Tab-separated table of C-alpha atoms in Angstrom:
chain	number	residue	atom	x	y	z
W	19	UNK	CA	27.077	-11.926	-37.130
W	20	UNK	CA	23.939	-14.021	-37.339
W	21	UNK	CA	21.267	-13.488	-34.754
W	22	UNK	CA	21.419	-17.143	-33.824
W	23	UNK	CA	24.928	-16.803	-32.390
W	24	UNK	CA	25.066	-16.912	-28.595
W	25	UNK	CA	26.466	-13.766	-26.977
W	26	UNK	CA	27.817	-13.525	-23.440
W	27	UNK	CA	28.704	-10.399	-21.479
W	28	UNK	CA	31.292	-11.020	-18.771
W	29	UNK	CA	33.895	-8.771	-17.136
W	30	UNK	CA	32.620	-5.840	-19.171
W	31	UNK	CA	33.206	-7.588	-22.508
W	32	UNK	CA	30.682	-8.928	-25.002
W	33	UNK	CA	31.843	-12.034	-26.841
W	34	UNK	CA	30.059	-14.410	-29.184
W	35	UNK	CA	30.520	-18.145	-29.179
W	36	UNK	CA	31.402	-18.135	-32.882
W	37	UNK	CA	34.444	-16.003	-32.023
W	38	UNK	CA	33.599	-13.361	-34.595
W	39	UNK	CA	33.059	-10.420	-32.281
W	40	UNK	CA	34.218	-9.004	-28.953
W	41	UNK	CA	33.045	-5.601	-27.789
W	42	UNK	CA	33.745	-3.668	-24.598
W	43	UNK	CA	30.611	-2.258	-23.009
W	44	UNK	CA	32.371	1.100	-22.799
W	45	UNK	CA	32.758	1.064	-26.609
W	46	UNK	CA	30.237	2.790	-28.887
W	47	UNK	CA	29.939	-0.490	-30.793
W	48	UNK	CA	28.058	-1.926	-27.796
W	49	UNK	CA	25.096	0.295	-28.634
W	50	UNK	CA	25.308	-0.734	-32.287
W	51	UNK	CA	25.337	-4.409	-31.321
W	52	UNK	CA	22.245	-3.967	-29.137
W	53	UNK	CA	20.424	-2.271	-32.010
W	54	UNK	CA	21.022	-5.273	-34.275
W	55	UNK	CA	20.567	-8.160	-31.838
W	56	UNK	CA	17.767	-9.297	-29.600
W	57	UNK	CA	19.330	-11.260	-26.747
W	58	UNK	CA	22.460	-11.999	-24.737
W	59	UNK	CA	23.594	-13.739	-21.547
W	60	UNK	CA	25.098	-11.764	-18.678
W	61	UNK	CA	27.475	-13.222	-16.072
W	62	UNK	CA	28.243	-10.740	-13.318
W	63	UNK	CA	30.117	-10.603	-10.043
W	64	UNK	CA	27.163	-11.821	-7.967
W	65	UNK	CA	24.592	-13.081	-10.450
W	66	UNK	CA	23.593	-13.878	-13.996
W	67	UNK	CA	20.567	-13.587	-16.293
W	68	UNK	CA	19.334	-13.832	-19.873
W	69	UNK	CA	18.495	-10.512	-21.528
W	70	UNK	CA	15.912	-10.036	-24.261
W	71	UNK	CA	14.701	-7.083	-26.275
W	72	UNK	CA	10.912	-6.730	-26.332
W	73	UNK	CA	8.445	-4.266	-27.833
W	74	UNK	CA	6.058	-2.358	-25.566
W	75	UNK	CA	3.782	0.384	-26.915
W	76	UNK	CA	5.795	0.538	-30.170
W	77	UNK	CA	9.035	1.100	-28.227
W	78	UNK	CA	11.906	-1.314	-27.654
W	79	UNK	CA	12.954	-2.191	-24.111
W	80	UNK	CA	15.306	-4.772	-22.631
W	81	UNK	CA	14.283	-7.224	-19.901
W	82	UNK	CA	16.283	-9.641	-17.758
W	83	UNK	CA	15.145	-13.176	-16.897
W	84	UNK	CA	16.469	-15.634	-14.358
W	85	UNK	CA	15.012	-18.823	-12.936
W	86	UNK	CA	15.587	-19.188	-9.177
W	87	UNK	CA	14.171	-21.907	-6.933
W	88	UNK	CA	11.995	-23.111	-9.779
W	89	UNK	CA	10.422	-19.683	-10.366
W	90	UNK	CA	11.131	-17.482	-13.387
W	91	UNK	CA	11.908	-13.910	-12.276
W	92	UNK	CA	11.779	-10.899	-14.586
W	93	UNK	CA	13.352	-7.451	-14.223
W	94	UNK	CA	13.193	-4.324	-16.342
W	95	UNK	CA	16.559	-3.281	-17.815
W	96	UNK	CA	15.470	-0.261	-19.820
W	97	UNK	CA	16.389	1.102	-23.200
W	98	UNK	CA	19.629	0.206	-24.937
W	99	UNK	CA	21.420	3.361	-23.805
W	100	UNK	CA	20.839	2.397	-20.157
W	101	UNK	CA	22.642	-0.948	-20.424
W	102	UNK	CA	26.018	-0.063	-18.907
W	103	UNK	CA	27.987	-2.520	-16.796
W	104	UNK	CA	27.012	-1.000	-13.439
W	105	UNK	CA	23.345	-1.269	-14.327
W	106	UNK	CA	23.660	-4.890	-15.486
W	107	UNK	CA	25.529	-5.846	-12.309
W	108	UNK	CA	22.843	-4.293	-10.138
W	109	UNK	CA	20.011	-6.086	-11.923
W	110	UNK	CA	21.925	-9.372	-11.708
W	111	UNK	CA	22.270	-8.902	-7.952
W	112	UNK	CA	18.568	-8.125	-7.626
W	113	UNK	CA	17.571	-11.251	-9.562
W	114	UNK	CA	19.988	-13.289	-7.462
W	115	UNK	CA	18.067	-12.198	-4.386
W	116	UNK	CA	21.007	-10.223	-2.983
W	117	UNK	CA	21.445	-6.611	-2.017
W	118	UNK	CA	23.494	-4.465	-4.332
W	119	UNK	CA	26.579	-4.031	-2.169
W	120	UNK	CA	29.694	-1.975	-2.342
W	121	UNK	CA	31.973	-4.876	-3.293
W	122	UNK	CA	30.626	-4.885	-6.868
W	123	UNK	CA	33.444	-2.979	-8.526
W	124	UNK	CA	33.009	-1.876	-12.114
W	125	UNK	CA	34.999	0.314	-14.445
W	126	UNK	CA	32.548	3.126	-14.958
W	127	UNK	CA	32.135	6.724	-13.914
W	128	UNK	CA	31.189	7.278	-10.255
W	129	UNK	CA	27.473	7.228	-9.658
W	130	UNK	CA	25.480	9.405	-7.302
W	131	UNK	CA	25.341	7.855	-3.833
W	132	UNK	CA	21.853	6.546	-3.181
W	133	UNK	CA	20.204	8.092	-0.113
W	134	UNK	CA	19.478	5.446	2.485
W	135	UNK	CA	15.802	6.408	2.442
W	136	UNK	CA	15.511	5.264	-1.180
W	137	UNK	CA	17.942	2.373	-1.038
W	138	UNK	CA	16.059	-0.916	-1.287
W	139	UNK	CA	15.717	-3.993	-3.443
W	140	UNK	CA	12.902	-5.482	-1.382
W	141	UNK	CA	9.979	-6.832	-3.393
W	142	UNK	CA	6.631	-6.705	-1.557
W	143	UNK	CA	4.560	-9.867	-1.246
W	144	UNK	CA	1.893	-10.170	-3.927
W	145	UNK	CA	-0.764	-10.406	-1.214
W	146	UNK	CA	-0.123	-6.714	-0.533
W	147	UNK	CA	-1.380	-5.737	-3.981
W	148	UNK	CA	-4.532	-7.851	-3.919
W	149	UNK	CA	-7.745	-7.040	-2.044
W	150	UNK	CA	-8.381	-9.195	1.033
W	151	UNK	CA	-11.067	-11.860	0.912
W	152	UNK	CA	-14.529	-10.503	1.589
W	153	UNK	CA	-16.250	-11.890	4.690
W	154	UNK	CA	-19.277	-14.145	4.229
W	155	UNK	CA	-22.787	-12.758	4.708
W	156	UNK	CA	-21.635	-9.280	3.744
W	157	UNK	CA	-23.888	-6.311	4.488
W	158	UNK	CA	-23.990	-4.041	1.438
W	159	UNK	CA	-23.757	-0.360	2.410
W	160	UNK	CA	-24.776	1.712	-0.644
W	161	UNK	CA	-25.143	4.884	1.436
W	162	UNK	CA	-21.340	4.813	1.802
W	163	UNK	CA	-20.136	3.233	-1.436
W	164	UNK	CA	-22.090	5.806	-3.447
W	165	UNK	CA	-20.066	8.565	-1.778
W	166	UNK	CA	-16.779	7.200	-3.148
W	167	UNK	CA	-17.219	9.250	-6.295
W	168	UNK	CA	-14.699	12.106	-6.018
W	169	UNK	CA	-11.111	12.309	-7.273
W	170	UNK	CA	-9.873	11.723	-3.706
W	171	UNK	CA	-11.585	9.815	-0.898
W	172	UNK	CA	-10.315	9.450	2.672
W	173	UNK	CA	-11.727	6.879	5.088
W	174	UNK	CA	-10.466	7.566	8.613
W	175	UNK	CA	-11.675	5.553	11.594
W	176	UNK	CA	-10.287	3.223	14.266
W	177	UNK	CA	-9.758	-0.433	13.525
W	178	UNK	CA	-12.819	-2.613	13.082
W	179	UNK	CA	-15.170	-0.072	11.489
W	180	UNK	CA	-15.226	-1.864	8.136
W	181	UNK	CA	-13.018	0.406	6.024
W	182	UNK	CA	-11.270	-2.392	4.121
W	183	UNK	CA	-14.477	-4.396	3.740
W	184	UNK	CA	-16.359	-1.386	2.386
W	185	UNK	CA	-13.651	-0.607	-0.165
W	186	UNK	CA	-13.332	-4.237	-1.193
W	187	UNK	CA	-17.085	-4.479	-1.807
W	188	UNK	CA	-16.984	-1.146	-3.669
W	189	UNK	CA	-14.172	-2.254	-5.987
W	190	UNK	CA	-16.061	-5.443	-6.829
W	191	UNK	CA	-19.139	-3.411	-7.712
W	192	UNK	CA	-17.196	-1.103	-10.045
W	193	UNK	CA	-16.986	-3.257	-13.155
W	194	UNK	CA	-16.452	-0.073	-15.197
W	195	UNK	CA	-13.262	0.753	-13.304
W	196	UNK	CA	-9.841	-0.860	-13.041
W	197	UNK	CA	-9.071	-0.863	-9.324
W	198	UNK	CA	-5.485	-1.245	-8.090
W	199	UNK	CA	-5.107	-2.220	-4.438
W	200	UNK	CA	-2.206	-1.765	-2.013
W	201	UNK	CA	-2.316	-2.878	1.616
W	202	UNK	CA	0.421	-0.921	3.376
W	203	UNK	CA	2.424	-1.969	6.425
W	204	UNK	CA	5.317	-0.675	8.530
W	205	UNK	CA	7.856	-1.705	5.867
W	206	UNK	CA	6.283	0.827	3.495
W	207	UNK	CA	7.354	3.734	5.693
W	208	UNK	CA	10.318	4.299	3.346
W	209	UNK	CA	10.159	6.005	-0.016
W	210	UNK	CA	11.517	2.989	-1.866
W	211	UNK	CA	9.142	0.489	-0.264
W	212	UNK	CA	6.123	2.780	-0.507
W	213	UNK	CA	6.431	3.619	-4.194
W	214	UNK	CA	7.450	0.070	-5.098
W	215	UNK	CA	4.231	-1.157	-3.505
W	216	UNK	CA	2.206	1.545	-5.284
W	217	UNK	CA	3.748	0.725	-8.667
W	218	UNK	CA	3.260	-3.025	-8.237
W	219	UNK	CA	-0.377	-2.382	-7.336
W	220	UNK	CA	-0.853	-0.317	-10.496
W	221	UNK	CA	0.942	-2.954	-12.560
W	222	UNK	CA	-1.540	-5.564	-11.319
W	223	UNK	CA	-4.119	-3.831	-13.535
W	224	UNK	CA	-1.742	-2.164	-16.042
W	225	UNK	CA	1.314	-4.457	-16.467
W	226	UNK	CA	3.370	-1.953	-18.482
W	227	UNK	CA	2.756	1.034	-16.225
W	228	UNK	CA	5.771	2.437	-14.379
W	229	UNK	CA	8.302	-0.193	-15.462
W	230	UNK	CA	11.132	2.282	-15.837
W	231	UNK	CA	10.231	4.087	-12.613
W	232	UNK	CA	10.249	0.791	-10.733
W	233	UNK	CA	13.684	-0.037	-12.111
W	234	UNK	CA	15.008	3.371	-11.060
W	235	UNK	CA	13.700	2.907	-7.524
W	236	UNK	CA	15.490	-0.426	-7.189
W	237	UNK	CA	18.721	0.685	-8.785
W	238	UNK	CA	19.763	4.317	-8.690
W	239	UNK	CA	16.752	6.637	-8.458
W	240	UNK	CA	18.173	9.832	-9.980
W	241	UNK	CA	14.801	11.639	-9.923
W	242	UNK	CA	13.689	14.211	-7.395
W	243	UNK	CA	10.441	13.376	-5.569
W	244	UNK	CA	8.552	15.995	-7.602
W	245	UNK	CA	9.930	14.623	-10.878
W	246	UNK	CA	8.987	11.090	-9.846
W	247	UNK	CA	5.384	12.083	-9.124
W	248	UNK	CA	5.240	14.033	-12.391
W	249	UNK	CA	6.510	11.102	-14.452
W	250	UNK	CA	4.141	8.660	-12.786
W	251	UNK	CA	1.223	10.999	-13.436
W	252	UNK	CA	2.247	11.448	-17.071
W	253	UNK	CA	2.475	7.684	-17.579
W	254	UNK	CA	-1.016	7.192	-16.184
W	255	UNK	CA	-2.372	9.920	-18.470
W	256	UNK	CA	-0.615	8.429	-21.507
W	257	UNK	CA	-2.271	5.067	-20.878
W	258	UNK	CA	-5.792	6.306	-20.186
W	259	UNK	CA	-8.310	8.754	-21.557
W	260	UNK	CA	-11.457	10.116	-19.955
W	261	UNK	CA	-12.523	10.389	-16.332
W	262	UNK	CA	-12.029	7.714	-13.655
W	263	UNK	CA	-10.611	4.894	-15.779
W	264	UNK	CA	-8.419	3.585	-12.980
W	265	UNK	CA	-8.582	3.760	-9.182
W	266	UNK	CA	-5.886	3.198	-6.589
W	267	UNK	CA	-6.796	2.070	-3.073
W	268	UNK	CA	-4.157	2.660	-0.387
W	269	UNK	CA	-5.328	0.674	2.627
W	270	UNK	CA	-3.834	0.987	6.132
W	271	UNK	CA	-2.152	4.314	5.326
W	272	UNK	CA	-1.699	4.921	9.084
W	273	UNK	CA	1.542	2.926	8.817
W	274	UNK	CA	2.995	5.806	6.780
W	275	UNK	CA	4.626	8.392	9.017
W	276	UNK	CA	7.646	9.608	7.074
W	277	UNK	CA	7.270	13.292	6.133
W	278	UNK	CA	8.865	12.816	2.697
W	279	UNK	CA	6.180	10.317	1.710
W	280	UNK	CA	3.443	12.642	2.947
W	281	UNK	CA	5.048	15.473	0.962
W	282	UNK	CA	5.018	13.407	-2.241
W	283	UNK	CA	1.415	12.373	-1.616
W	284	UNK	CA	0.516	16.036	-1.156
W	285	UNK	CA	2.026	16.845	-4.550
W	286	UNK	CA	0.207	13.905	-6.121
W	287	UNK	CA	-3.285	14.599	-4.770
W	288	UNK	CA	-3.007	18.221	-5.883
W	289	UNK	CA	-2.114	17.136	-9.422
W	290	UNK	CA	-4.164	13.971	-9.935
W	291	UNK	CA	-5.048	13.273	-13.559
W	292	UNK	CA	-8.748	13.097	-14.379
W	293	UNK	CA	-8.453	9.400	-15.210
W	294	UNK	CA	-7.255	8.427	-11.705
W	295	UNK	CA	-9.322	8.087	-8.549
W	296	UNK	CA	-7.368	7.850	-5.289
W	297	UNK	CA	-8.905	6.199	-2.217
W	298	UNK	CA	-7.021	6.206	1.101
W	299	UNK	CA	-8.080	4.246	4.195
W	300	UNK	CA	-6.376	4.916	7.515
W	301	UNK	CA	-6.882	4.570	11.247
W	302	UNK	CA	-5.189	7.939	11.752
W	303	UNK	CA	-5.884	11.211	10.002
W	304	UNK	CA	-3.077	11.731	7.455
W	305	UNK	CA	-1.186	15.036	7.846
W	306	UNK	CA	-2.243	16.233	4.406
W	307	UNK	CA	-3.644	19.658	3.523
W	308	UNK	CA	-7.116	19.167	2.037
W	309	UNK	CA	-8.524	22.697	2.237
W	310	UNK	CA	-8.237	23.458	-1.482
W	311	UNK	CA	-9.660	20.073	-2.468
W	312	UNK	CA	-12.599	20.586	-0.124
W	313	UNK	CA	-13.283	23.992	-1.677
W	314	UNK	CA	-13.253	22.407	-5.137
W	315	UNK	CA	-15.562	19.605	-4.055
W	316	UNK	CA	-12.851	17.139	-5.068
W	317	UNK	CA	-12.590	15.128	-1.852
W	318	UNK	CA	-14.888	12.845	0.127
W	319	UNK	CA	-14.119	12.237	3.804
W	320	UNK	CA	-15.761	9.322	5.595
W	321	UNK	CA	-15.020	9.170	9.311
W	322	UNK	CA	-16.045	7.211	12.385
W	323	UNK	CA	-19.608	8.553	12.559
W	324	UNK	CA	-20.172	7.752	8.873
W	325	UNK	CA	-18.772	4.235	9.155
W	326	UNK	CA	-20.783	3.158	12.187
W	327	UNK	CA	-23.482	0.639	11.319
W	328	UNK	CA	-26.897	2.263	11.247
W	329	UNK	CA	-29.565	0.412	13.201
W	330	UNK	CA	-30.863	-1.210	10.000
W	331	UNK	CA	-27.344	-2.219	8.898
W	332	UNK	CA	-26.532	-3.649	12.312
W	333	UNK	CA	-29.739	-5.668	12.464
W	334	UNK	CA	-29.146	-6.930	8.919
W	335	UNK	CA	-25.650	-8.021	9.974
W	336	UNK	CA	-26.997	-9.923	12.992
W	337	UNK	CA	-29.745	-11.571	10.963
W	338	UNK	CA	-27.184	-12.804	8.451
W	339	UNK	CA	-24.611	-14.063	10.954
W	340	UNK	CA	-26.293	-15.303	14.138
W	341	UNK	CA	-26.982	-19.020	13.797
W	342	UNK	CA	-30.436	-20.414	14.436
W	343	UNK	CA	-32.374	-19.738	16.523
W	344	UNK	CA	-32.431	-16.085	15.587
W	345	UNK	CA	-32.597	-13.134	17.943
W	346	UNK	CA	-35.628	-11.110	18.919
W	347	UNK	CA	-35.763	-7.684	17.263
W	348	UNK	CA	-35.475	-5.917	20.610
W	349	UNK	CA	-32.321	-7.854	21.497
W	350	UNK	CA	-30.755	-7.036	18.136
W	351	UNK	CA	-31.603	-3.364	18.519
W	352	UNK	CA	-30.091	-3.292	22.003
W	353	UNK	CA	-26.884	-5.010	20.853
W	354	UNK	CA	-26.388	-2.618	17.926
W	355	UNK	CA	-26.807	0.344	20.264
W	356	UNK	CA	-24.550	-1.187	22.925
W	357	UNK	CA	-21.725	-1.604	20.406
W	358	UNK	CA	-22.369	1.902	18.977
W	359	UNK	CA	-22.516	0.438	15.472
W	360	UNK	CA	-18.932	-0.796	15.683
W	361	UNK	CA	-18.605	-3.578	13.120
W	362	UNK	CA	-15.837	-5.412	14.967
W	363	UNK	CA	-17.828	-5.221	18.200
W	364	UNK	CA	-20.849	-6.813	16.530
W	365	UNK	CA	-18.632	-9.447	14.925
W	366	UNK	CA	-17.170	-10.382	18.308
W	367	UNK	CA	-20.644	-10.401	19.849
W	368	UNK	CA	-21.849	-12.804	17.146
W	369	UNK	CA	-18.836	-15.025	17.777
W	370	UNK	CA	-19.742	-15.186	21.455
W	371	UNK	CA	-23.469	-15.667	20.830
W	372	UNK	CA	-22.925	-18.562	18.452
W	373	UNK	CA	-20.882	-20.359	21.123
W	374	UNK	CA	-23.288	-19.844	24.018
W	375	UNK	CA	-26.113	-22.061	25.150
W	376	UNK	CA	-27.438	-19.395	27.501
W	377	UNK	CA	-27.800	-16.508	25.065
W	378	UNK	CA	-29.903	-14.483	27.474
W	379	UNK	CA	-27.087	-14.312	29.999
W	380	UNK	CA	-24.570	-13.428	27.280
W	381	UNK	CA	-26.719	-10.594	25.914
W	382	UNK	CA	-27.343	-9.177	29.377
W	383	UNK	CA	-23.656	-9.271	30.340
W	384	UNK	CA	-21.965	-8.336	27.048
W	385	UNK	CA	-20.141	-4.998	27.443
W	386	UNK	CA	-16.765	-3.375	26.954
W	387	UNK	CA	-15.111	-5.566	29.570
W	388	UNK	CA	-15.825	-8.792	27.694
W	389	UNK	CA	-12.714	-10.891	27.031
W	390	UNK	CA	-13.097	-10.714	23.238
W	391	UNK	CA	-13.301	-6.918	23.270
W	392	UNK	CA	-10.403	-6.534	25.702
W	393	UNK	CA	-8.174	-8.763	23.575
W	394	UNK	CA	-9.120	-6.894	20.401
W	395	UNK	CA	-8.318	-3.523	21.939
W	396	UNK	CA	-5.041	-4.766	23.418
W	397	UNK	CA	-3.868	-6.293	20.118
W	398	UNK	CA	-4.994	-3.637	17.645
W	399	UNK	CA	-4.681	-0.443	19.659
W	400	UNK	CA	-2.899	-0.520	23.004
W	401	UNK	CA	0.079	-2.725	22.128
W	402	UNK	CA	0.747	-0.680	18.986
W	403	UNK	CA	1.521	2.410	21.053
W	404	UNK	CA	4.655	3.548	22.824
W	405	UNK	CA	5.073	2.720	26.502
W	406	UNK	CA	4.308	6.325	27.440
W	407	UNK	CA	1.025	6.329	25.491
W	408	UNK	CA	0.039	2.940	26.926
W	409	UNK	CA	0.580	4.292	30.433
W	410	UNK	CA	-1.456	7.417	29.628
W	411	UNK	CA	-4.386	5.379	28.257
W	412	UNK	CA	-4.415	2.993	31.198
W	413	UNK	CA	-4.202	5.760	33.809
W	414	UNK	CA	-6.984	7.809	32.193
W	415	UNK	CA	-9.272	4.833	31.485
W	416	UNK	CA	-11.104	5.499	34.779
W	417	UNK	CA	-12.447	8.782	33.354
W	418	UNK	CA	-15.748	8.871	31.472
W	419	UNK	CA	-14.838	12.175	29.823
W	420	UNK	CA	-11.349	13.409	29.086
W	421	UNK	CA	-9.950	16.921	29.281
W	422	UNK	CA	-6.359	18.054	29.347
W	423	UNK	CA	-6.590	19.202	32.979
W	424	UNK	CA	-8.284	15.985	34.149
W	425	UNK	CA	-5.664	13.870	32.405
W	426	UNK	CA	-2.862	15.894	33.978
W	427	UNK	CA	-4.441	15.434	37.407
W	428	UNK	CA	-4.829	11.667	37.006
W	429	UNK	CA	-1.413	11.010	35.465
W	430	UNK	CA	0.576	13.540	37.465
W	431	UNK	CA	2.078	14.728	34.187
W	432	UNK	CA	1.680	17.783	31.978
W	433	UNK	CA	0.754	18.020	28.317
W	434	UNK	CA	-2.523	16.102	28.604
W	435	UNK	CA	-4.302	18.347	26.095
W	436	UNK	CA	-1.579	17.817	23.498
W	437	UNK	CA	-1.655	14.051	24.053
W	438	UNK	CA	-5.446	13.981	23.612
W	439	UNK	CA	-5.133	15.955	20.378
W	440	UNK	CA	-2.543	13.513	19.074
W	441	UNK	CA	-4.647	10.488	20.064
W	442	UNK	CA	-7.695	12.041	18.410
W	443	UNK	CA	-5.759	12.470	15.166
W	444	UNK	CA	-4.736	8.814	15.443
W	445	UNK	CA	-8.393	7.791	15.950
W	446	UNK	CA	-7.591	5.875	19.137
W	447	UNK	CA	-11.227	5.540	20.210
W	448	UNK	CA	-11.374	9.147	21.376
W	449	UNK	CA	-14.409	11.158	20.240
W	450	UNK	CA	-14.732	14.927	20.489
W	451	UNK	CA	-17.942	16.205	22.038
């Protein structure tokens, strides 16, 4: 048949509008037809799309297109041998914005039941794979950005210490490096969501990277976690040569708590290709084994004490952000010390200063009980915890120093030492002395 003839696949049968050919998708002739033709229309049980064959890296792949709500959506179908009816139905459902549900009945061999942990067709918002907007009057911190030079970097500190801002400024400085960015949230605490977000972040800088892996996540995911990590690593290596060609930033990793995701990350960081630099920012310390990487000098760890503003950085921040009239040097020095170099604390202090007519009174009275600081702590720390942890923090807040025995005495409970250890790992404003 001529390539200009329109072909439609419906009810498991390919037919052309010139009436010259009908082929069942279960027939070997289906593969022959795909080899000799470049497009067809698919009408499924819950959706439809146009399919086209395209060339990527000297290989032929099929892609599905559908316009919905005025927006053209694209999905990866795979190679010709992957285009069975079940697969086409699933992609049609995805493009229709529906879950792939059990009522799609097709005449094909039974497929492996998808574990609920992997099962997802959710597509993360594009804002998750783009760096946030940098704040105005940014303080450049070369003493920290210069340390982000190892295969793996971990930034672990409570909220408001400038982790995201530092990494955003760093990625803008690195013109020699393609930097992929993923801002994680609670939805990413599933294998499917997590790796979909990671792949979409990588595709923002390498559009053809991980297309088949992304399709497998959304459809059937037959790979073991180790095989998935291996294939992703191999794809990155195949697309890059040399050291540190591409970097991946995983921001807000503290939302990830599922052990299977941590296990896959452990495999990945122990087998990172030379061309990839991994940077992880988290409020909590990830439960990952880093001993071998430390011994190899392959990991940088920046924690709360590193991320505090130095006196010079804090004064520079105040000079850039406090509206005229400026502050006396002694007042700036005192405010930096009072906030212990906490970037969010200084930001909130500036917000208050710029709204006050009596700055002297504000500076003399600004402390941890200020409304702005209380609201910040309540929203970003306290309200994110379980009721039991909230009660523990409130009951022990009267103590200047915390020990397991003191906490047990104040709360009337046991296990204070274990709770303190857990809160320390979560970086909930608890410092070991």
